[in-house]
PDB file of C-alpha atoms in Angstrom:
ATOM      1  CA  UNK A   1     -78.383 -52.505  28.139  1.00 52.00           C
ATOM      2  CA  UNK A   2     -75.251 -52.019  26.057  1.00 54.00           C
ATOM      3  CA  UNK A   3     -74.909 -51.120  22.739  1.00 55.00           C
ATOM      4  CA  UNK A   4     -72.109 -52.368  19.963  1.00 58.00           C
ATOM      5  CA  UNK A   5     -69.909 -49.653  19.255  1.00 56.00           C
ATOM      6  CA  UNK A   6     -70.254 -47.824  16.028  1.00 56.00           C
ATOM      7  CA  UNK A   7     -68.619 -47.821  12.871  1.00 53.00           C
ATOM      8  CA  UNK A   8     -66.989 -44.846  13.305  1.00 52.00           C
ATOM      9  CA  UNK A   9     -66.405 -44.996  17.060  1.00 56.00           C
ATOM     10  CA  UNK A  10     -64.691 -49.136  17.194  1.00 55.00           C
ATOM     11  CA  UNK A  11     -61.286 -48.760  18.754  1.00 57.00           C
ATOM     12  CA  UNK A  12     -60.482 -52.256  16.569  1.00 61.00           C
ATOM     13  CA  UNK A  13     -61.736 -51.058  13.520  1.00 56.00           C
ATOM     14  CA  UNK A  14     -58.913 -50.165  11.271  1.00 55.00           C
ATOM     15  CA  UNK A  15     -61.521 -48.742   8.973  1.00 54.00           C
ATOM     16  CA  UNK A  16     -63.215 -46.198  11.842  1.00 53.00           C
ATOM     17  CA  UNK A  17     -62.309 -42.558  11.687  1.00 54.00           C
ATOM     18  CA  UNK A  18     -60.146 -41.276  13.821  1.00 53.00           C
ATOM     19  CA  UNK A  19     -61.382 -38.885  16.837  1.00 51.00           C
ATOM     20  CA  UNK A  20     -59.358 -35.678  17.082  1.00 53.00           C
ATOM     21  CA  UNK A  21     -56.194 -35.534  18.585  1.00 49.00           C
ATOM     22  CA  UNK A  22     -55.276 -39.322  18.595  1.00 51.00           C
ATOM     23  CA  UNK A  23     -52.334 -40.723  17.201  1.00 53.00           C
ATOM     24  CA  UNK A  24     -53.239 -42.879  13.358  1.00 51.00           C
ATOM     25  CA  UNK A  25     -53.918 -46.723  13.725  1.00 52.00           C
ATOM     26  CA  UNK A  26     -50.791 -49.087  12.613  1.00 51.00           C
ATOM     27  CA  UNK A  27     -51.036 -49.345   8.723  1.00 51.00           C
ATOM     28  CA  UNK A  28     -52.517 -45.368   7.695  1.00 50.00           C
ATOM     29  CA  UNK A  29     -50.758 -42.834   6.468  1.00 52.00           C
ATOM     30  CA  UNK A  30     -48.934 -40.101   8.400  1.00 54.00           C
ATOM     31  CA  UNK A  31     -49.316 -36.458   7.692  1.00 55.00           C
ATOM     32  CA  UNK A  32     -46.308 -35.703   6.685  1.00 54.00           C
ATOM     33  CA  UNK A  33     -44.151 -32.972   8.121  1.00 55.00           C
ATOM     34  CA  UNK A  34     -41.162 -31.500   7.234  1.00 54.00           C
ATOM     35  CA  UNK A  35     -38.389 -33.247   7.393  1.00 53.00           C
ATOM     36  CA  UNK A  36     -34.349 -32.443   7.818  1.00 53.00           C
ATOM     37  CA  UNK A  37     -32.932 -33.063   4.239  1.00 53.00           C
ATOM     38  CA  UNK A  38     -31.301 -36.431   4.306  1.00 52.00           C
ATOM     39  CA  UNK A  39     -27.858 -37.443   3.689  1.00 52.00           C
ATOM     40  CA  UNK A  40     -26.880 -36.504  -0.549  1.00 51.00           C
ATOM     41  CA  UNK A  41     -29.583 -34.020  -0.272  1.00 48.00           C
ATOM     42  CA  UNK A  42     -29.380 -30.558  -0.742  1.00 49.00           C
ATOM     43  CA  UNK A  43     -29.816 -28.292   1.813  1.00 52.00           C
ATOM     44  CA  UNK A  44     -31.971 -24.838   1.439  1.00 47.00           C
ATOM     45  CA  UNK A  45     -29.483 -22.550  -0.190  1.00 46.00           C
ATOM     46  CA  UNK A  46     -30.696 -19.754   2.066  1.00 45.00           C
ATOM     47  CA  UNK A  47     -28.930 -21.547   5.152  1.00 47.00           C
ATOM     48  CA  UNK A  48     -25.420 -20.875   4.851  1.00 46.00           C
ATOM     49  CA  UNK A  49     -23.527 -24.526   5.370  1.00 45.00           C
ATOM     50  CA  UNK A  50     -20.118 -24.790   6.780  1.00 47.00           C
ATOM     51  CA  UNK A  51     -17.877 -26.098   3.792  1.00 49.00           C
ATOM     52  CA  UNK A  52     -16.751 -29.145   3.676  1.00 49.00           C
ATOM     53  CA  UNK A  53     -13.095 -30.406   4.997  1.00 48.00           C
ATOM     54  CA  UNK A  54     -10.095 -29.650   2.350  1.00 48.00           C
ATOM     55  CA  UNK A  55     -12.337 -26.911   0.625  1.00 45.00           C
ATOM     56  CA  UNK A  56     -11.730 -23.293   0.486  1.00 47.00           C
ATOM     57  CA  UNK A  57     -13.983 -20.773   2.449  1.00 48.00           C
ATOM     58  CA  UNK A  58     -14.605 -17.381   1.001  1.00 47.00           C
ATOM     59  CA  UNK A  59     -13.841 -14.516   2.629  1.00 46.00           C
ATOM     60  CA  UNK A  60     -16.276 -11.508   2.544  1.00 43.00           C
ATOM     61  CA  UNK A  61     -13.567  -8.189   1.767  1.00 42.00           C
ATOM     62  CA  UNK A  62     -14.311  -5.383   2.936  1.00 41.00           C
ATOM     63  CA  UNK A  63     -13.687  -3.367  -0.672  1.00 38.00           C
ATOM     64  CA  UNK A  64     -16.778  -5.835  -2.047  1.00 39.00           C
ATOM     65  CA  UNK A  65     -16.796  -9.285  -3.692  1.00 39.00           C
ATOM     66  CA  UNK A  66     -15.726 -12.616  -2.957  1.00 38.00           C
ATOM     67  CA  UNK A  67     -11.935 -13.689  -2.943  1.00 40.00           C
ATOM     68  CA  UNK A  68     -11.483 -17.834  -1.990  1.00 41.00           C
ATOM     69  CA  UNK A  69      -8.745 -17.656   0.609  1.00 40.00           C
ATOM     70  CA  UNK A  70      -7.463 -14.034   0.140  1.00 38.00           C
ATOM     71  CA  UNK A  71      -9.267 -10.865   0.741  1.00 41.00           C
ATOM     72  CA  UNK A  72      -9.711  -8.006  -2.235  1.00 42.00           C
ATOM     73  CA  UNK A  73      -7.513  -5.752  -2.552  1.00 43.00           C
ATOM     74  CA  UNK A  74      -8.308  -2.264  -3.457  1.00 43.00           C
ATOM     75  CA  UNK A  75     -10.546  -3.750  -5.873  1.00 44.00           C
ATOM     76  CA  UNK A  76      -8.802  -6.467  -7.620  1.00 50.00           C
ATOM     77  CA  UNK A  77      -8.385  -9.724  -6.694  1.00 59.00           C
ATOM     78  CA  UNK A  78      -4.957 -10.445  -4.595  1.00 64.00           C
ATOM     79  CA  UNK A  79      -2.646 -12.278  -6.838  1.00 70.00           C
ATOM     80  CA  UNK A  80      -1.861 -15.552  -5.487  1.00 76.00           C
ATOM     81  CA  UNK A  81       1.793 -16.022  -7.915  1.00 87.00           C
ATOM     82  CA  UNK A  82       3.903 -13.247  -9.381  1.00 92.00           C
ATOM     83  CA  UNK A  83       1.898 -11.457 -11.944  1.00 94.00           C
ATOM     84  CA  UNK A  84       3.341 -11.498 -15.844  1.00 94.00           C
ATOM     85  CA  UNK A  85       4.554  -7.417 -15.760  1.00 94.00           C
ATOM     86  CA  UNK A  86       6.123  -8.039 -12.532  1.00 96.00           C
ATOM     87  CA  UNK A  87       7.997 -11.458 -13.691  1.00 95.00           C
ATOM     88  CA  UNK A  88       9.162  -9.702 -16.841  1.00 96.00           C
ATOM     89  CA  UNK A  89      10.499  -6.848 -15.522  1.00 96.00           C
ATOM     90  CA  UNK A  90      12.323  -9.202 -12.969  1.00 96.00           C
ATOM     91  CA  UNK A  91      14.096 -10.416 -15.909  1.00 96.00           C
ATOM     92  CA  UNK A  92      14.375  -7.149 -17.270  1.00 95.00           C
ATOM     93  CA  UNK A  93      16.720  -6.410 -13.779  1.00 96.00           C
ATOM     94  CA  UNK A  94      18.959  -9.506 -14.210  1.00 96.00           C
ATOM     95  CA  UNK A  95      19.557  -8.190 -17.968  1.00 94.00           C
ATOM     96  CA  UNK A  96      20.039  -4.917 -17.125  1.00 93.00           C
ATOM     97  CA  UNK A  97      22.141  -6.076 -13.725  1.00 95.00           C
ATOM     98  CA  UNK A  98      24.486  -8.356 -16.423  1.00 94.00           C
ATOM     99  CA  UNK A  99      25.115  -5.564 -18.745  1.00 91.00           C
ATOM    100  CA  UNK A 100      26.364  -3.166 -15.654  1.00 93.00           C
ATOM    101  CA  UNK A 101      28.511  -6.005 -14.964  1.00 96.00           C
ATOM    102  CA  UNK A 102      30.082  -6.020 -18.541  1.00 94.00           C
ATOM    103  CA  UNK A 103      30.700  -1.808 -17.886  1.00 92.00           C
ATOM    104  CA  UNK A 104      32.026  -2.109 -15.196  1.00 96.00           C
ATOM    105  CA  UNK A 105      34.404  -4.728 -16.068  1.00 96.00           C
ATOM    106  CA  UNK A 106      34.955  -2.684 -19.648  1.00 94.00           C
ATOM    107  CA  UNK A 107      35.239   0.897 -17.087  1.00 94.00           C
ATOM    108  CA  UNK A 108      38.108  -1.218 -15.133  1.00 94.00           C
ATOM    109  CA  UNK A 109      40.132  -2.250 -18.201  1.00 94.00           C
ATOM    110  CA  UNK A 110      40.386   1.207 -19.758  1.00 91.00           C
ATOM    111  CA  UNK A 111      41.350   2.565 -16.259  1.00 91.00           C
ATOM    112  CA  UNK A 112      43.766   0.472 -16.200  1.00 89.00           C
ATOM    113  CA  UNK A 113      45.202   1.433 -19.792  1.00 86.00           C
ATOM    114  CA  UNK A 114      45.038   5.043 -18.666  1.00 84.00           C
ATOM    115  CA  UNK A 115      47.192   4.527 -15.689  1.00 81.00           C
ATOM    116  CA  UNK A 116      49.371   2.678 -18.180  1.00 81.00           C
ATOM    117  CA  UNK A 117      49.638   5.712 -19.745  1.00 73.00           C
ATOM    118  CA  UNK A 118      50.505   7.768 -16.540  1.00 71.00           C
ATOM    119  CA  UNK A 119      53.549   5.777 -15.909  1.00 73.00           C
ATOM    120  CA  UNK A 120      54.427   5.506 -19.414  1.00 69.00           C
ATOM    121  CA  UNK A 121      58.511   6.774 -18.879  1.00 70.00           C
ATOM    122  CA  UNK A 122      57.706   9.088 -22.370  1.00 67.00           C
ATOM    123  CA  UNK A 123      55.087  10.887 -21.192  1.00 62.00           C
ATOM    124  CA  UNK A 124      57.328  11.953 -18.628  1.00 59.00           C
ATOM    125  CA  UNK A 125      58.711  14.951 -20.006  1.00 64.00           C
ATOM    126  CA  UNK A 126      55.138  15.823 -20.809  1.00 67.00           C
ATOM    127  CA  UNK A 127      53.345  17.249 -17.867  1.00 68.00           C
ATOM    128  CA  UNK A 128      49.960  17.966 -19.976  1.00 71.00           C
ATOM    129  CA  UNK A 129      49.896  14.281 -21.168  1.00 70.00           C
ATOM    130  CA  UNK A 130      50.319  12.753 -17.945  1.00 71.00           C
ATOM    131  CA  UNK A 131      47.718  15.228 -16.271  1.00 78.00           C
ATOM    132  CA  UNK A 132      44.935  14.414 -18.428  1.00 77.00           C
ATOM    133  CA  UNK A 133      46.214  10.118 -18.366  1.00 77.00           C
ATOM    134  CA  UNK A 134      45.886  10.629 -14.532  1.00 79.00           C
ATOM    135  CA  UNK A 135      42.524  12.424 -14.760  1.00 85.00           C
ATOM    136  CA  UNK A 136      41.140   9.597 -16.828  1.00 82.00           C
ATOM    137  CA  UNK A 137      41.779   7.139 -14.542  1.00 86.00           C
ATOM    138  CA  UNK A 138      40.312   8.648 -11.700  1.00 88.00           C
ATOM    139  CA  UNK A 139      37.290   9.101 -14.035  1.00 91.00           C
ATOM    140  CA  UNK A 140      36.930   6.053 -15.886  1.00 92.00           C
ATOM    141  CA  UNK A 141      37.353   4.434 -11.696  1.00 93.00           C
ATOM    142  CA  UNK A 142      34.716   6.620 -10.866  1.00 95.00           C
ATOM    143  CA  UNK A 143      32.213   5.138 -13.467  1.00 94.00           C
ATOM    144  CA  UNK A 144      33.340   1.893 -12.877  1.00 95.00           C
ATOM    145  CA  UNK A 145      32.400   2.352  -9.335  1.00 96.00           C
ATOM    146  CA  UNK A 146      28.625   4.204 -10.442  1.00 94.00           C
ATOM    147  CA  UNK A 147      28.402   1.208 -12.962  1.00 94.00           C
ATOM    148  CA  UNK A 148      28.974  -1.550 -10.030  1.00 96.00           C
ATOM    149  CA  UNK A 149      26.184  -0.143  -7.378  1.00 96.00           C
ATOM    150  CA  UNK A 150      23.853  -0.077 -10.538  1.00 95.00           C
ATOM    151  CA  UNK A 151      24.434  -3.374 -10.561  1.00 96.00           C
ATOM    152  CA  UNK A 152      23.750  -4.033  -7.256  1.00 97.00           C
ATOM    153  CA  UNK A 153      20.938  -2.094  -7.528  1.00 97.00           C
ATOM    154  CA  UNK A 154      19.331  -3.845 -10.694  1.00 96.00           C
ATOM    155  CA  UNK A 155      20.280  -7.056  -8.815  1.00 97.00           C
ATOM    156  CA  UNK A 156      18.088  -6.197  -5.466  1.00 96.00           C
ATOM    157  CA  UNK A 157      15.216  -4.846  -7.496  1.00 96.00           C
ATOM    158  CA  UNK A 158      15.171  -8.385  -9.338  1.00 96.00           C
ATOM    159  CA  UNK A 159      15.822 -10.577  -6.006  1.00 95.00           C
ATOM    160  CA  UNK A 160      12.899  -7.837  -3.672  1.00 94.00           C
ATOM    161  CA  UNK A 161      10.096  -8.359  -6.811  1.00 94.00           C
ATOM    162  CA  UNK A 162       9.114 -11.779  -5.087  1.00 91.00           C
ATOM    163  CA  UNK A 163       8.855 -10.991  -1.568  1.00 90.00           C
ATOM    164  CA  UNK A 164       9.329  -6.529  -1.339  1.00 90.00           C
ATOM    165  CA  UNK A 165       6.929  -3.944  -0.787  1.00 92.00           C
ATOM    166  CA  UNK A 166       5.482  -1.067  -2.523  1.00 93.00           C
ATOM    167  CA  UNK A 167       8.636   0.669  -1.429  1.00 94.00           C
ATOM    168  CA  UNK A 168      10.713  -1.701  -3.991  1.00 95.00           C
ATOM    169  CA  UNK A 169       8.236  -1.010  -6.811  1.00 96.00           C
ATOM    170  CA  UNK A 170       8.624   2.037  -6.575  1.00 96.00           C
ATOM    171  CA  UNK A 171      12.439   1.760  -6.382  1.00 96.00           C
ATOM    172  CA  UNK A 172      12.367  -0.551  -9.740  1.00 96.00           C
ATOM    173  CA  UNK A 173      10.694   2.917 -11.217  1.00 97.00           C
ATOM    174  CA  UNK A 174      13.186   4.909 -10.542  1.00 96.00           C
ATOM    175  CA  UNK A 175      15.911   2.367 -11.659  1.00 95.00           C
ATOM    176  CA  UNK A 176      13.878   2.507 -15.298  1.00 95.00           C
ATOM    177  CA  UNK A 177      13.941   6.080 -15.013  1.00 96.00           C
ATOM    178  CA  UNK A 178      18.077   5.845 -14.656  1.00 93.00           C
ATOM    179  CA  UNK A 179      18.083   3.248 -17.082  1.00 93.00           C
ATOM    180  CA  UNK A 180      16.320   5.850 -19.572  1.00 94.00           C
ATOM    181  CA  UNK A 181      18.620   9.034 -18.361  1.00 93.00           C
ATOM    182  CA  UNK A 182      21.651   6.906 -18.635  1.00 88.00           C
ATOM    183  CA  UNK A 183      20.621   5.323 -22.015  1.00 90.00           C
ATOM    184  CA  UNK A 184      20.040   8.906 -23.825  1.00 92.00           C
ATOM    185  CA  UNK A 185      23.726  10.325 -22.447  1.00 87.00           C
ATOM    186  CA  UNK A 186      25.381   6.682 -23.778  1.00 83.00           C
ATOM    187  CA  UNK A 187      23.657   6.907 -27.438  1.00 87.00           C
ATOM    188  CA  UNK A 188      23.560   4.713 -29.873  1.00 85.00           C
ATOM    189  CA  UNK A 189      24.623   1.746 -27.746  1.00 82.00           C
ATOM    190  CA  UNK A 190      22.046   2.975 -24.898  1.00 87.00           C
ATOM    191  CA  UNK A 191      19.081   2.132 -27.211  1.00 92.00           C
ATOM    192  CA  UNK A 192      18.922  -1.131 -25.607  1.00 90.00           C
ATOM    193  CA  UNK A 193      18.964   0.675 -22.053  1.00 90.00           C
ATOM    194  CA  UNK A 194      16.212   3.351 -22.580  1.00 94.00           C
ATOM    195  CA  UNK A 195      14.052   0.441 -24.261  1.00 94.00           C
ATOM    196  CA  UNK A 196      14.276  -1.582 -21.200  1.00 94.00           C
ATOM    197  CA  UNK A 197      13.850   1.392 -18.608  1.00 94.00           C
ATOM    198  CA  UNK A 198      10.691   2.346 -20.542  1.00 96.00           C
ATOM    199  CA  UNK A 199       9.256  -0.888 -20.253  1.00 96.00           C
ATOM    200  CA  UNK A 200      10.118  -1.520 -16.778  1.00 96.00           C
ATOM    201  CA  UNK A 201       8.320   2.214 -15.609  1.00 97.00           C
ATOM    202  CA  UNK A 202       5.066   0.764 -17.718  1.00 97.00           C
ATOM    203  CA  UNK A 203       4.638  -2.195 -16.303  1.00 97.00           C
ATOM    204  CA  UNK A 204       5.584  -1.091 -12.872  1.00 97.00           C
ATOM    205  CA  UNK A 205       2.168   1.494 -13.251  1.00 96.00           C
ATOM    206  CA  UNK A 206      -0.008  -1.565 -13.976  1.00 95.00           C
ATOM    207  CA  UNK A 207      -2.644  -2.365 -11.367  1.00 93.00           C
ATOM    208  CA  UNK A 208      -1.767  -6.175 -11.347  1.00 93.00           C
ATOM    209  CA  UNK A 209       2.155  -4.986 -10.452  1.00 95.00           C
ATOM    210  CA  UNK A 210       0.391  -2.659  -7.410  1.00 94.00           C
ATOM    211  CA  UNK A 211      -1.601  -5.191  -6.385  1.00 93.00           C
ATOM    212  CA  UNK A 212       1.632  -7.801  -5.992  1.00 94.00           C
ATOM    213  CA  UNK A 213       3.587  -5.328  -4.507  1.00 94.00           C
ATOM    214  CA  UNK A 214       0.925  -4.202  -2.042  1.00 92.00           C
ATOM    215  CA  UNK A 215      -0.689  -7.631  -1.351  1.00 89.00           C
ATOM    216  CA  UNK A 216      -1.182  -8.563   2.600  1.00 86.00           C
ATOM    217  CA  UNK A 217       2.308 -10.822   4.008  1.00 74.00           C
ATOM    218  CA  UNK A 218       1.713 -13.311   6.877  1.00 66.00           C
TER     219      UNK A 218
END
């Protein structure tokens, strides 16, 4: 003798509970599990996620903190363009490079009036005249010479500040401290040189200047 099925226990009931274990009828609701975030959602910030194409990744430094595309550099961030100190005393070089220029061509012309002088027929019969004309050619040639590599020099600290070392900061110091030395024995026109020199050693010292100068090349 059979018996109709139960409630509870009629496979085509949509109504009867479930045994254990068994999949849900068409038309209940699922338990719902966790799911992978869809597309335009956002992901759990604790899983780190590749960036995206065209965007910059950040670099972990080994001095500390977070640099996008660069690593840190003894603590500050490497400069990614010439920093302001550095492009000013750039400019500082070409000026100071242009005025050598105008010595040396100034140096030139009174050599040249002083070797005038040596060949001057009237200072021949006077031997102490045309001693000290000669010597001041030779001298005022000399400083036209000292003036022209200072030049130079100004010239190649300017042109090295974009892609030079630390060595070349260090050189652009040392062409302030000339700058200052030759200002002080050149006074009162060197006022404009010992200004310059002092500003060029200052911002040379500044930690955004180090930082250029010392920045990784690749």
């Amino acid at each position: 003798m059979s018996y109709p099925p139960q409630p509870g226990q009629d496979p085509n009931n949509p109504y009867a509970q479930q045994p254990q274990g068994q999949q849900p009828g068409y038309g209940y609701p699922q338990q719902q599990q966790p799911a992978a975030p869809g597309y335009g959602y956002p992901q759990d910030q604790q899983q780190a996620a590749a960036p995206g194409y065209g965007y910059p990744q950040q670099n972990l430094s080994p001095y500390g903190g977070y640099e996008q595309g660069y690593p840190m550099h003894a603590g500050y961030g490497v400069p990614s363009e010439m920093p302001g100190p550095v492009k000013t005393v750039r400019i500082m070089n070409f000026v100071l490079g242009g005025l050598a220029i105008v010595g040396t061509i100034a140096l030139i012309v009174i050599a040249a009036l002083f070797n005038d002088a040596v060949n001057d027929p009237s200072l021949a019969t006077d031997p102490d005249a045309s001693a000290v004309a000669d010597l001041g050619t030779g001298v005022f040639i000399f400083l036209a010479l000292l003036t022209a590599a200072n030049a130079v020099y100004c010239f190649l600290c300017a042109v090295k500040a974009k892609t030079g070392g630390n060595g070349w900061r260090i050189a652009t110091i040392v062409l302030g401290a000339l700058s200052v030395l030759g200002g002080v024995f050149s006074l009162p026109t060197g006022v404009v040189n010992i200004a310059l020199g002092t500003l060029i050693i200052v911002f040379m010292c500044k930690a955004e200047a180090k930082a250029w100068y010392n920045r990784p090349r690749y």
